[in-house]
PDB file of C-alpha atoms in Angstrom:
ATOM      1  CA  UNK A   1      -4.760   4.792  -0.319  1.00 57.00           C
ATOM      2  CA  UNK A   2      -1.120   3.628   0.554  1.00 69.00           C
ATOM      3  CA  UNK A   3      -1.751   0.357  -1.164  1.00 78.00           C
ATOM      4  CA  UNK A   4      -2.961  -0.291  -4.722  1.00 93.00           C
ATOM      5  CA  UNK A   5      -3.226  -4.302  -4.487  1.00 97.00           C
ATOM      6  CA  UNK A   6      -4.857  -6.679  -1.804  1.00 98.00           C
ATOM      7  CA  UNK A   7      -3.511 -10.232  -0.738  1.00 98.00           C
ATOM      8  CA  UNK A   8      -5.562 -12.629   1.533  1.00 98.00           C
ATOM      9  CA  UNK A   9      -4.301 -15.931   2.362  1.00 98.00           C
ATOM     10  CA  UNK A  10      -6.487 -19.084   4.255  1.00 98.00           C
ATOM     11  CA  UNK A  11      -3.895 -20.689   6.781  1.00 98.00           C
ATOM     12  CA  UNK A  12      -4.764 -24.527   7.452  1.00 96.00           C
ATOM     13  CA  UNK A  13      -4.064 -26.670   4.242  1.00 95.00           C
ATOM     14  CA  UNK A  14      -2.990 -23.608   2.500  1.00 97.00           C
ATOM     15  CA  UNK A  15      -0.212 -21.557   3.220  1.00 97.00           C
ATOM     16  CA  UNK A  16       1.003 -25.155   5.656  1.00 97.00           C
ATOM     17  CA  UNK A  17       0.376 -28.456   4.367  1.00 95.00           C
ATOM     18  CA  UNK A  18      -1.495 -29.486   8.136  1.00 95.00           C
ATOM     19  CA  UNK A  19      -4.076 -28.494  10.314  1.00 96.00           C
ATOM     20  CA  UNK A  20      -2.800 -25.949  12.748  1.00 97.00           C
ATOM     21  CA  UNK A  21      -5.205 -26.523  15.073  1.00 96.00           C
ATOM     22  CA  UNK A  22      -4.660 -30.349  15.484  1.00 97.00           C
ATOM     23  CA  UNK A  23      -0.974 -29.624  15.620  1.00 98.00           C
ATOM     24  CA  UNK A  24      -1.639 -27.384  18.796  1.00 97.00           C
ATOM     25  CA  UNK A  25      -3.608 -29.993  20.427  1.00 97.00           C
ATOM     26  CA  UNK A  26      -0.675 -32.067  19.771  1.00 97.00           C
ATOM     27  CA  UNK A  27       1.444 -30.217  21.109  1.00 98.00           C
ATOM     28  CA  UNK A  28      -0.427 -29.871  24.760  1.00 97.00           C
ATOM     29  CA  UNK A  29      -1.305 -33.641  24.447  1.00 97.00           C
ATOM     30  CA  UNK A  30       2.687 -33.957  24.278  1.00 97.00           C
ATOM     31  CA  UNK A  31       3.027 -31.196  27.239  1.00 95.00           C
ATOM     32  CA  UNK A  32       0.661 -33.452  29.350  1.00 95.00           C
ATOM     33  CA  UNK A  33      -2.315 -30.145  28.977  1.00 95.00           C
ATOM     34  CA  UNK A  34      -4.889 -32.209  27.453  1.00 95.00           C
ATOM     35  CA  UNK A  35      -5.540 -36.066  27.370  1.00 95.00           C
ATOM     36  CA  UNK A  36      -4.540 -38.289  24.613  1.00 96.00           C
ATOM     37  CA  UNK A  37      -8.459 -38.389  23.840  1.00 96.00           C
ATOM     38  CA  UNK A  38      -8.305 -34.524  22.666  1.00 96.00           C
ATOM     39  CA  UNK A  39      -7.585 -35.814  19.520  1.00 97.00           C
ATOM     40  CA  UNK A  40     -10.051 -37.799  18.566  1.00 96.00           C
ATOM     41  CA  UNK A  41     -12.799 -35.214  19.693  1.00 95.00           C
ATOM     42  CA  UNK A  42     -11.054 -32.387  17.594  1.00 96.00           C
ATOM     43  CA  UNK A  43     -10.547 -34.811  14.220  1.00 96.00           C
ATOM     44  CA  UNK A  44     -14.403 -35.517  15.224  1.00 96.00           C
ATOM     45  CA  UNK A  45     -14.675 -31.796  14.514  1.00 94.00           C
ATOM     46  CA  UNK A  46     -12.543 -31.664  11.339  1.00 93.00           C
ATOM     47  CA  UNK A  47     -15.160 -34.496  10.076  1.00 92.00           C
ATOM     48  CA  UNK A  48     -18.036 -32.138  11.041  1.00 92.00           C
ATOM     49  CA  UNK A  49     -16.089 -29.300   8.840  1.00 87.00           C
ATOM     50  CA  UNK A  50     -15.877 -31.508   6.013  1.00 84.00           C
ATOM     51  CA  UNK A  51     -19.940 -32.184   6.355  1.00 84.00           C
ATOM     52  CA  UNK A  52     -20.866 -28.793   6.406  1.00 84.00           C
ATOM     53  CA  UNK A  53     -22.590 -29.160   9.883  1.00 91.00           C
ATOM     54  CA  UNK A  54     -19.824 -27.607  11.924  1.00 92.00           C
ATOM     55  CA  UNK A  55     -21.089 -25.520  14.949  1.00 94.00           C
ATOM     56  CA  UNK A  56     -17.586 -23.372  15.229  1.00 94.00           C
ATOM     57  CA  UNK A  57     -19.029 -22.092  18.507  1.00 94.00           C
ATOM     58  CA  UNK A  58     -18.943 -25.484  19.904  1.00 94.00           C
ATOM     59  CA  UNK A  59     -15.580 -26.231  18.104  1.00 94.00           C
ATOM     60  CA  UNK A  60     -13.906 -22.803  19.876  1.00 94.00           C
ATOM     61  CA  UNK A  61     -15.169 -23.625  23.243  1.00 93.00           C
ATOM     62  CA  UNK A  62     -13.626 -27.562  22.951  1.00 92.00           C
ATOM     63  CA  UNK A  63     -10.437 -25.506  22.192  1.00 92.00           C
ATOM     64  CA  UNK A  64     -10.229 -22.870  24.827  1.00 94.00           C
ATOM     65  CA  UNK A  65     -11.945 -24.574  27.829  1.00 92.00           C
ATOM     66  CA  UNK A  66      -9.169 -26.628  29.007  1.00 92.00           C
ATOM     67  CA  UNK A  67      -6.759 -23.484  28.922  1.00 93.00           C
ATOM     68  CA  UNK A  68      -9.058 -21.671  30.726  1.00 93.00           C
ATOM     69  CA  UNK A  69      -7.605 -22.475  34.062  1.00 92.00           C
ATOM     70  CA  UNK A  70      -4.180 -21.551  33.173  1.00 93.00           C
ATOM     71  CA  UNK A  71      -2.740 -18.147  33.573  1.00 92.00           C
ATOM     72  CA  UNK A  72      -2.838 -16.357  30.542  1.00 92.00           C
ATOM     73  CA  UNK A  73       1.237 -15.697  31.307  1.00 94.00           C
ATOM     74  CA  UNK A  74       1.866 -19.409  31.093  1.00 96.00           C
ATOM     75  CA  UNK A  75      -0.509 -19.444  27.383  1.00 95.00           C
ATOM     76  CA  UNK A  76       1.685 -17.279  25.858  1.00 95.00           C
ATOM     77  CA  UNK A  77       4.924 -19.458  26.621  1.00 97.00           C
ATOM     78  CA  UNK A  78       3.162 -22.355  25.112  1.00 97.00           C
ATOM     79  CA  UNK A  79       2.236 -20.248  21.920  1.00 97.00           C
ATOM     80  CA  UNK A  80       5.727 -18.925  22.113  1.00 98.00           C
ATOM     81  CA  UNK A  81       7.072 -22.815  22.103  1.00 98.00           C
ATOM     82  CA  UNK A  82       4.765 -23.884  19.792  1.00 98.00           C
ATOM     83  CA  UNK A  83       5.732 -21.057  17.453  1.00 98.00           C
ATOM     84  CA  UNK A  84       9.271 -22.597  17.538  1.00 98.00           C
ATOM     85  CA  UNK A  85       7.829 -25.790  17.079  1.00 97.00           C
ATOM     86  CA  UNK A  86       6.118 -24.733  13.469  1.00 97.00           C
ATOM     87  CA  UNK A  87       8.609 -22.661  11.997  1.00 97.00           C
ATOM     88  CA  UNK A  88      10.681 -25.513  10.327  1.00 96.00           C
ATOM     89  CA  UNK A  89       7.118 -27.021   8.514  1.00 95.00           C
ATOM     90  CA  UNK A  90       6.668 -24.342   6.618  1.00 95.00           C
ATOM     91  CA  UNK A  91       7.159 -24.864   2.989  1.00 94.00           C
ATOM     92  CA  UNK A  92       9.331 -22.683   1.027  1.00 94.00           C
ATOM     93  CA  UNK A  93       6.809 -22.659  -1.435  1.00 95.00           C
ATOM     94  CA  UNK A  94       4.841 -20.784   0.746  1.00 96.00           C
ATOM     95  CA  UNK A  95       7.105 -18.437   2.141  1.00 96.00           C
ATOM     96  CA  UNK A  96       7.841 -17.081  -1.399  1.00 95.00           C
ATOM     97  CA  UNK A  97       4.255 -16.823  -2.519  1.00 96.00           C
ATOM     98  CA  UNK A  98       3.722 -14.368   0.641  1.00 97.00           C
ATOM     99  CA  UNK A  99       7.242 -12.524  -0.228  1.00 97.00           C
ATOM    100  CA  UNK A 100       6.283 -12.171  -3.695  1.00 96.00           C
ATOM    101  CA  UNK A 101       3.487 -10.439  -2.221  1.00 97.00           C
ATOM    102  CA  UNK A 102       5.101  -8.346   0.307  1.00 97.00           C
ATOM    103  CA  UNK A 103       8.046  -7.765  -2.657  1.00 97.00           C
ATOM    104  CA  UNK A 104       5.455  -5.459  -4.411  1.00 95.00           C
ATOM    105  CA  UNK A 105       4.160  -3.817  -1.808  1.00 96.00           C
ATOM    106  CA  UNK A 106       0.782  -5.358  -1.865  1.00 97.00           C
ATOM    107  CA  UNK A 107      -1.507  -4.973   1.705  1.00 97.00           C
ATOM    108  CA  UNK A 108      -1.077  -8.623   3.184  1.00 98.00           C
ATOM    109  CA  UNK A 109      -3.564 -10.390   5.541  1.00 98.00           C
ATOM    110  CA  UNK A 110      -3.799 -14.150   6.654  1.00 98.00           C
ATOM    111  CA  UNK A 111      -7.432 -14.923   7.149  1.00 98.00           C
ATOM    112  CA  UNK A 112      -8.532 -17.875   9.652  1.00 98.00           C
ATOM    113  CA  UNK A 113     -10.890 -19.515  10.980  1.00 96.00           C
ATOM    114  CA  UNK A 114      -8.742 -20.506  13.930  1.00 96.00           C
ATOM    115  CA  UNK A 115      -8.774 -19.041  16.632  1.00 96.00           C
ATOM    116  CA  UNK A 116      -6.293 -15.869  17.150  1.00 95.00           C
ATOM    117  CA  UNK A 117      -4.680 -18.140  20.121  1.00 95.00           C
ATOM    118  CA  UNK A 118      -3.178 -20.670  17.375  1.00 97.00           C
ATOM    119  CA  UNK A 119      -3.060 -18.901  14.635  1.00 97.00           C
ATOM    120  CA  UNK A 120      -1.154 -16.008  15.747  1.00 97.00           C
ATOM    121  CA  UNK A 121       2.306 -18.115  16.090  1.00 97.00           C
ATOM    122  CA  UNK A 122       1.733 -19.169  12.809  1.00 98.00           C
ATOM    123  CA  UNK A 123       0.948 -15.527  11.404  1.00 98.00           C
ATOM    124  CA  UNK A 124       4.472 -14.447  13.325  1.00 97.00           C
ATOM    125  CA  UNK A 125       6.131 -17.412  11.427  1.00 97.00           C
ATOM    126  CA  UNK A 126       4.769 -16.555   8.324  1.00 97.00           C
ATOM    127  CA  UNK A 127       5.805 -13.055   8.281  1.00 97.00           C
ATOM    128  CA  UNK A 128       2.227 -11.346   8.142  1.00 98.00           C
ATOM    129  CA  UNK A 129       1.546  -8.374  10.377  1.00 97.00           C
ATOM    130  CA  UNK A 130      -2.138  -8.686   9.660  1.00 98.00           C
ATOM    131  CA  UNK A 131      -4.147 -11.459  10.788  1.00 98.00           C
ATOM    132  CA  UNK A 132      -7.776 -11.690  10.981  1.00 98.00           C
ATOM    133  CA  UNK A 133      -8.888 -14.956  12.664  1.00 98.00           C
ATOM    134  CA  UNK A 134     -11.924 -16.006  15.117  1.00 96.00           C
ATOM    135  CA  UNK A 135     -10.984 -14.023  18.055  1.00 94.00           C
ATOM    136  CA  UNK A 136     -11.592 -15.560  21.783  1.00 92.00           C
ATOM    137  CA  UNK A 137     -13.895 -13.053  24.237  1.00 92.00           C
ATOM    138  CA  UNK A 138     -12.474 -11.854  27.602  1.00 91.00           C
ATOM    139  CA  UNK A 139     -13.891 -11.281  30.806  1.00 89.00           C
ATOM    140  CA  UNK A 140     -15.820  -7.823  30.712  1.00 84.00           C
ATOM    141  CA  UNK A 141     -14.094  -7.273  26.873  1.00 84.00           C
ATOM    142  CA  UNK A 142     -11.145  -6.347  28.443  1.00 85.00           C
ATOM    143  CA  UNK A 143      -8.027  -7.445  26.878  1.00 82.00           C
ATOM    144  CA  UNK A 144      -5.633  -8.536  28.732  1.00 82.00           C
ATOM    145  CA  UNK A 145      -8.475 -10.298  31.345  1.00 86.00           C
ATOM    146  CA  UNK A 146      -9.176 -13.832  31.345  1.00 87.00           C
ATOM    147  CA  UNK A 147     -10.678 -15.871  28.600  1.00 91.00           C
ATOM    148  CA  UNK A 148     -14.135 -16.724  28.405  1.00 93.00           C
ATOM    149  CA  UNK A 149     -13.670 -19.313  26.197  1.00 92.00           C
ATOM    150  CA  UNK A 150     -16.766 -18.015  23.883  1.00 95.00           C
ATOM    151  CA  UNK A 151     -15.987 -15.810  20.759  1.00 95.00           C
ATOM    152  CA  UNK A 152     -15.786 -12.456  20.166  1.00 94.00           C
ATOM    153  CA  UNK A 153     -18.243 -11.084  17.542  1.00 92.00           C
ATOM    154  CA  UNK A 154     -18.763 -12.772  14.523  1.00 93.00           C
ATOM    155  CA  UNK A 155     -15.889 -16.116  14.122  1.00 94.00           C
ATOM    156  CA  UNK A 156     -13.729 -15.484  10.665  1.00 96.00           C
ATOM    157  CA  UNK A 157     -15.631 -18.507   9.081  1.00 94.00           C
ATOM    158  CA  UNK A 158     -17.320 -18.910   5.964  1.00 93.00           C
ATOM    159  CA  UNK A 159     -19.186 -15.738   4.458  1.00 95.00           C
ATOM    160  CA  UNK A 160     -18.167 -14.203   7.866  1.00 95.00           C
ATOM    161  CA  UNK A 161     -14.739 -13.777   6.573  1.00 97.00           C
ATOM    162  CA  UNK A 162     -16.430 -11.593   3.942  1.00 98.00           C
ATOM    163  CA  UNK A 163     -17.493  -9.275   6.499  1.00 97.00           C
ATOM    164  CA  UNK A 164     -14.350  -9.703   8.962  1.00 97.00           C
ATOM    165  CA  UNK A 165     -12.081  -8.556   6.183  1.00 98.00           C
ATOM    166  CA  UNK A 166     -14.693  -5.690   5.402  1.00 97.00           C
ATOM    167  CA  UNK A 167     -14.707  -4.323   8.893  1.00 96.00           C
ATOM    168  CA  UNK A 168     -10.888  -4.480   8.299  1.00 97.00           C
ATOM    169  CA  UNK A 169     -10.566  -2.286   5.677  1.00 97.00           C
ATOM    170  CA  UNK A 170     -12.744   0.186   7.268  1.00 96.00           C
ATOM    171  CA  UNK A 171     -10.498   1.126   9.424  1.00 94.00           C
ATOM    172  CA  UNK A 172      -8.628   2.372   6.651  1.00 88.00           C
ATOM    173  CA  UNK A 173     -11.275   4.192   5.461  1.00 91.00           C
ATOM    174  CA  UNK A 174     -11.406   1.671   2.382  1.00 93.00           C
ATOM    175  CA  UNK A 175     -12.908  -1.654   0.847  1.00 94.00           C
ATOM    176  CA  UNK A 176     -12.340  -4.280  -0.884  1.00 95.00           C
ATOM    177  CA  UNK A 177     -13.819  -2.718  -4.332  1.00 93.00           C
ATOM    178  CA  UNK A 178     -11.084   0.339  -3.525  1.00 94.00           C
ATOM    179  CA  UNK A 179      -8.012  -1.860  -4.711  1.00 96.00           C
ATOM    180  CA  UNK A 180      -7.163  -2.430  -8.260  1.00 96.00           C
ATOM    181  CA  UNK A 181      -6.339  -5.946  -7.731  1.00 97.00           C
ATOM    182  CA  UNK A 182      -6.911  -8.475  -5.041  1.00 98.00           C
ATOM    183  CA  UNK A 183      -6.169 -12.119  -4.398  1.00 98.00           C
ATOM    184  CA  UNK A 184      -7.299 -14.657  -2.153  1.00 98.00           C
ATOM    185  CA  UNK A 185      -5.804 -18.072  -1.365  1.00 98.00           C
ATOM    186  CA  UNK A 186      -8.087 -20.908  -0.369  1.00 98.00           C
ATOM    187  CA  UNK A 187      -8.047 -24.879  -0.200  1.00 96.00           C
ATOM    188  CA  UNK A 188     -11.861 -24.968   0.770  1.00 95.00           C
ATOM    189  CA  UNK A 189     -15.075 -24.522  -1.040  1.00 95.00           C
ATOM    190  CA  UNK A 190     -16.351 -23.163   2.261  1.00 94.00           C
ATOM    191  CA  UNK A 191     -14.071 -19.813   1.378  1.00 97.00           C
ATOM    192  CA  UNK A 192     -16.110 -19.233  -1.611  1.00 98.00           C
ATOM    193  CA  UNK A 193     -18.072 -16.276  -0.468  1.00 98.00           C
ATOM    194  CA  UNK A 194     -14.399 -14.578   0.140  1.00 98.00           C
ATOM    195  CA  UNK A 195     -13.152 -16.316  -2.915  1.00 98.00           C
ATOM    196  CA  UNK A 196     -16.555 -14.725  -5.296  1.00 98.00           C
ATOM    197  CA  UNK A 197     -15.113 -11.499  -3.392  1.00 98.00           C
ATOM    198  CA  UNK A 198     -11.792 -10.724  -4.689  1.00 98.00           C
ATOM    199  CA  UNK A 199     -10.590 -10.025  -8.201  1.00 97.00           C
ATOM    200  CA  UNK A 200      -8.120 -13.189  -8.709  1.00 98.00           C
ATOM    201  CA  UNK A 201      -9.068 -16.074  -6.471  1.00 98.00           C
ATOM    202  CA  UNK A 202      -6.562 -18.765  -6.286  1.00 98.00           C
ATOM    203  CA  UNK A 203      -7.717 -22.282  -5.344  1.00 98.00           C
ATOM    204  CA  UNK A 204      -4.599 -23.811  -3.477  1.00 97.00           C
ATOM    205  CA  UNK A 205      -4.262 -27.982  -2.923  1.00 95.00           C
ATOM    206  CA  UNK A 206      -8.293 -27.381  -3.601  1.00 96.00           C
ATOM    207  CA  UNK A 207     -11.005 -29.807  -1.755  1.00 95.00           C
ATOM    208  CA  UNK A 208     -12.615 -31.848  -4.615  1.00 95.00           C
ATOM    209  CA  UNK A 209     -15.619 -29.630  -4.763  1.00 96.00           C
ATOM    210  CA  UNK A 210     -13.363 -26.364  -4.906  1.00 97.00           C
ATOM    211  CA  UNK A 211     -10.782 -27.717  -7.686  1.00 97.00           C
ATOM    212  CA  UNK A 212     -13.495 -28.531  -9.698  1.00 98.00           C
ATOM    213  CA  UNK A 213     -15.386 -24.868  -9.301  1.00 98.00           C
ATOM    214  CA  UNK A 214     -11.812 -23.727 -10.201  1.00 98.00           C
ATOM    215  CA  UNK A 215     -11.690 -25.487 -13.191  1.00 97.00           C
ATOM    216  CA  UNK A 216     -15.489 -24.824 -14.366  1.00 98.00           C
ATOM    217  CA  UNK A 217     -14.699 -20.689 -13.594  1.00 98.00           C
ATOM    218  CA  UNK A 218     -11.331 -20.518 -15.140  1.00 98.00           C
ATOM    219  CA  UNK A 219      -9.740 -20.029 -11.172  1.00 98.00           C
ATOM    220  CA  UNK A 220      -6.146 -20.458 -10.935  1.00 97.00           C
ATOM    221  CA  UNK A 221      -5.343 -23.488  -8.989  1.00 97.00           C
ATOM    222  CA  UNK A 222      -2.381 -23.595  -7.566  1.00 95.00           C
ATOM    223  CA  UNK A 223      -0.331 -26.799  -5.876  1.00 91.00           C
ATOM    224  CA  UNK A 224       2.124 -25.868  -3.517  1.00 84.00           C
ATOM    225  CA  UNK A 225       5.158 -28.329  -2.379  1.00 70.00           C
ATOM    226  CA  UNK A 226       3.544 -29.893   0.494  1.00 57.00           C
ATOM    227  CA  UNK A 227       6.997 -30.688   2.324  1.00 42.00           C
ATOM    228  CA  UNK A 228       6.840 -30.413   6.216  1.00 40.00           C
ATOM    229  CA  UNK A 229       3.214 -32.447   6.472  1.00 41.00           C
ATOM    230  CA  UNK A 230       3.263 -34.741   9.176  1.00 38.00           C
ATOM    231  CA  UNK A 231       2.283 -33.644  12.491  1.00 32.00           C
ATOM    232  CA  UNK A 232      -1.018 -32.593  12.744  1.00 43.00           C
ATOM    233  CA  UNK A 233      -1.589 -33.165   9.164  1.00 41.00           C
ATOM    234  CA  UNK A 234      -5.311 -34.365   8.748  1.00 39.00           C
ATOM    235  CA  UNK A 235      -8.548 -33.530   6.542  1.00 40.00           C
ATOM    236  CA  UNK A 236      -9.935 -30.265   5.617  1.00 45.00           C
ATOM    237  CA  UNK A 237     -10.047 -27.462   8.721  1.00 51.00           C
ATOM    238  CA  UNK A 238     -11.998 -24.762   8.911  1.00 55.00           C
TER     239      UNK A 238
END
């Protein structure tokens, strides 16, 4: 195995101070994509997150149904915008954590419950080849056809990003128990079944309920610099 060492990292409130996902409805809101009332509805979902009664099925549809009428040409020059858009609110904090990382050669992934759409920009900005995120079903599976605006197998949420990272590794003919050390960085007690999973989890600007499993277990936690909140910075995303 190339890689000795495994590091995972959660995206929204961990590696960037803000919800990407309310930042990209923003961001059409501002393009004149989706109405001002977007936001509301997906804070409404953010609230649901928080309550543990999320339906991310529901959630991923609210996100990809308006683009669904847009060609998928014109999609990628808004993630391509938005991408430009993001790069300057990302701490520095958090760009060394995932160089340190990458510095010692360690097999890098950014793990998300967002779907691939948003949270590929913000994989490219962070530097991360590998991303493993909820990933948005196309017509007849195939690729490059239109979106469905359903999701693809299981989402990357909760103890599904156990299994998500799992079916990962496999196709490196390895698992998680294969490396001799691996990390995963989380704000949100709903990671826990990834953060029981992993040799050194790291609870970063933790929810209440994760900072204080942190401190019963002994966990790390970790406080990044949260410079570059602002827009689309909200409460806890999935």
């Amino acid at each position: 195995m190339k890689h000795r060492r495994l590091a995972l990292f959660d995206l929204d409130l961990t590696l960037i101070p803000f919800d990407s996902g309310m930042a990209w409805t923003q961001f059409l809101i501002e393009r004149g994509v989706l109405p001002p009332e977007a936001e509301p509805q997906y804070l409404a979902y953010c609230h649901l997150y928080i309550a543990g009664t999320l339906d991310i099925h529901a959630m991923h549809r609210s996100t990809m149904q308006p683009l669904l009428r847009h060609p998928r040409q014109l999609v990628a020059q808004w993630q391509a915008e938005f991408e430009r858009r993001m790069a300057p609110r990302i701490p520095a904090a958090s760009r060394a954590l995932v160089e340190k990382h990458q510095a010692r050669g360690d097999l890098c992934a950014l793990v998300t419950a967002t779907t691939g759409l948003i949270a590929q920009p913000m994989a490219r900005v962070l530097g991360i080849d590998t991303l493993i995120s909820t990933r948005t079903a196309t017509v007849d599976g195939v690729e490059d056809a239109p979106y469905t605006g359903e999701i693809d197998g299981e989402p990357c949420y909760r103890q599904h990003k156990v299994s998500r990272v799992r079916q990962w590794l496999r196709e490196s003919a390895c698992d998680l128990a294969d490396f001799e050390e691996s990390w995963f960085y989380s704000d949100s007690i709903g990671d826990l079944p990834l953060l029981e999973a992993v040799s050194h989890p790291v609870a970063v600007c933790p929810d209440e309920r994760l900072r204080a499993l942190a401190l019963e277990r002994g966990w790390p936690v970790l406080d990044l610099e949260r410079a570059g909140a602002g827009l689309g910075d909200g409460g806890n995303a999935p």
